[in-house]
Tab-separated table of C-alpha atoms in Angstrom:
chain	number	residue	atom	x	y	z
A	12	UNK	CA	127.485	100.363	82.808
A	13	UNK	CA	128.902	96.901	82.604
A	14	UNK	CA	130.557	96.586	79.510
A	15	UNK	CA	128.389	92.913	77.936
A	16	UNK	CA	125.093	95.547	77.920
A	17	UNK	CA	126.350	98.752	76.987
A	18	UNK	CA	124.738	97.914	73.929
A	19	UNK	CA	121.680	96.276	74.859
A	20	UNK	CA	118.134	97.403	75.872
A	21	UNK	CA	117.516	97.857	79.163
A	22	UNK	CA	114.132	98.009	81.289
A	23	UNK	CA	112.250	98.530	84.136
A	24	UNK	CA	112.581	95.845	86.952
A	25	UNK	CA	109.269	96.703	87.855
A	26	UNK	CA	107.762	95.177	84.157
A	27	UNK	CA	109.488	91.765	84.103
A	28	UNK	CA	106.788	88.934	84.260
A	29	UNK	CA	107.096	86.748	87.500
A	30	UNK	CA	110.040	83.886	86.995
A	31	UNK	CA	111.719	86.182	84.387
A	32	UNK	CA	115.800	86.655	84.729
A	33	UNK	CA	118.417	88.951	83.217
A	34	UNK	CA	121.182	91.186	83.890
A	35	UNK	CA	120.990	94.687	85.798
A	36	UNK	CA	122.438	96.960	83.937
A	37	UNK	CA	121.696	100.067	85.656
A	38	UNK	CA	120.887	101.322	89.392
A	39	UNK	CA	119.750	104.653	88.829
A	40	UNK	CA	118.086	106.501	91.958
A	41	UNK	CA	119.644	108.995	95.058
A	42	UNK	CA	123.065	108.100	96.327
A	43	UNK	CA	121.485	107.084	99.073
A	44	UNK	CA	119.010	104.635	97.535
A	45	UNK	CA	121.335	103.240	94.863
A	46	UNK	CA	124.135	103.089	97.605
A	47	UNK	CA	121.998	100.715	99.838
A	48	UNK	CA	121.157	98.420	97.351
A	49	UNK	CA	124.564	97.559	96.097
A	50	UNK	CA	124.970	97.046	99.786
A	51	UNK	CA	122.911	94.386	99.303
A	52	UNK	CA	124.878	93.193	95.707
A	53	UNK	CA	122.169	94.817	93.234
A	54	UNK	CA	125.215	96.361	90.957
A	55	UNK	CA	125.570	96.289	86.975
A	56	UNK	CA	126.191	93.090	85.901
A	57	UNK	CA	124.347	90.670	88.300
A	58	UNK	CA	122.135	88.278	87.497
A	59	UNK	CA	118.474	88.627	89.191
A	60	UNK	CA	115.535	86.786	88.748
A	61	UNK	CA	111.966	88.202	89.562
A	62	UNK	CA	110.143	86.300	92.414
A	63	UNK	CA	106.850	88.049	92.743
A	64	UNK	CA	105.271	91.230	91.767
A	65	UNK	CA	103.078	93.761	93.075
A	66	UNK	CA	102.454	96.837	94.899
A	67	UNK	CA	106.136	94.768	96.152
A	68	UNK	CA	108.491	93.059	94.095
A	69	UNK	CA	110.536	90.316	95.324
A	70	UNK	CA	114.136	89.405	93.466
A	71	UNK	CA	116.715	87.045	93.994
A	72	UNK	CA	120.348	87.886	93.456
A	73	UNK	CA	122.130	85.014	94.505
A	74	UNK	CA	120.867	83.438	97.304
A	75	UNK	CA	119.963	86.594	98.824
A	76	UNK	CA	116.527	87.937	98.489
A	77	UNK	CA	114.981	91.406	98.394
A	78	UNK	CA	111.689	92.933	98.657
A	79	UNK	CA	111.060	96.273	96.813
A	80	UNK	CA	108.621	99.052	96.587
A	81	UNK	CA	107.078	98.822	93.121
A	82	UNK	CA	108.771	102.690	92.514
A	83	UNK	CA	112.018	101.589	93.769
A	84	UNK	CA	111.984	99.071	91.356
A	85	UNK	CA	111.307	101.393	88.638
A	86	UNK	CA	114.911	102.837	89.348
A	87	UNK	CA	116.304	99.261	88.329
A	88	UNK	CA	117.258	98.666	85.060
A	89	UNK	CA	117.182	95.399	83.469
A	90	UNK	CA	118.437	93.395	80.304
A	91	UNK	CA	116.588	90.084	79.798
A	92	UNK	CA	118.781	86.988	78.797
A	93	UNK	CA	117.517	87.047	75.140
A	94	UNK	CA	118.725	90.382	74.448
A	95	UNK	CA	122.209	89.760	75.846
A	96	UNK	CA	122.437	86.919	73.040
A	97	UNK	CA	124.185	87.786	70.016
A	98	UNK	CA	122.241	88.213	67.143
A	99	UNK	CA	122.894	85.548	64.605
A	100	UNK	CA	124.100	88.063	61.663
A	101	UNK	CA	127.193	89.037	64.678
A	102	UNK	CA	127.991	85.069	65.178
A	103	UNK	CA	130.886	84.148	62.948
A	104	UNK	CA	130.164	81.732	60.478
A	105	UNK	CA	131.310	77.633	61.357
């Protein structure tokens, strides 16, 4: 796992709200299936953004999009942006 969300919660892809971004944090899934989609540049670390959602969900990495099965998405995990910001307690103080 990347090592800016070892520490963080990750979910589901596939329960984002529509317009929603964060960071994946996790491809979990065959060899096969998690193989192909870092093919693609789904890997820990990258920044997606949810598109539409469905029976298929549609997310942008980049400027490259991709259409997944609902399940498939399931197999992504996800940290949202406001849980990869430090809480204010860990900020040192001015």
């Amino acid at each position: 796992m990347h090592a800016a969300i070892q520490n963080v919660q990750a979910s589901p892809l596939s329960h984002y709200p529509v317009g929603s971004q964060g960071t994946v944090a996790e491809v979990a899934g065959t060899g096969r299936f998690s193989a192909r989609l870092r093919e693609f540049g789904l890997l820990p670390g990258v920044r997606v953004r949810l598109l539409r959602a469905g029976s298929s969900i549609v997310v942008q990495i980049g400027e490259t999009r991709l259409a997944l099965r609902r399940c498939d998405a399931e197999a992504i995990r996800v940290c949202s942006d406001a849980a990869l910001l430090p809480s204010p307690a860990a900020m040192p103080a001015a």
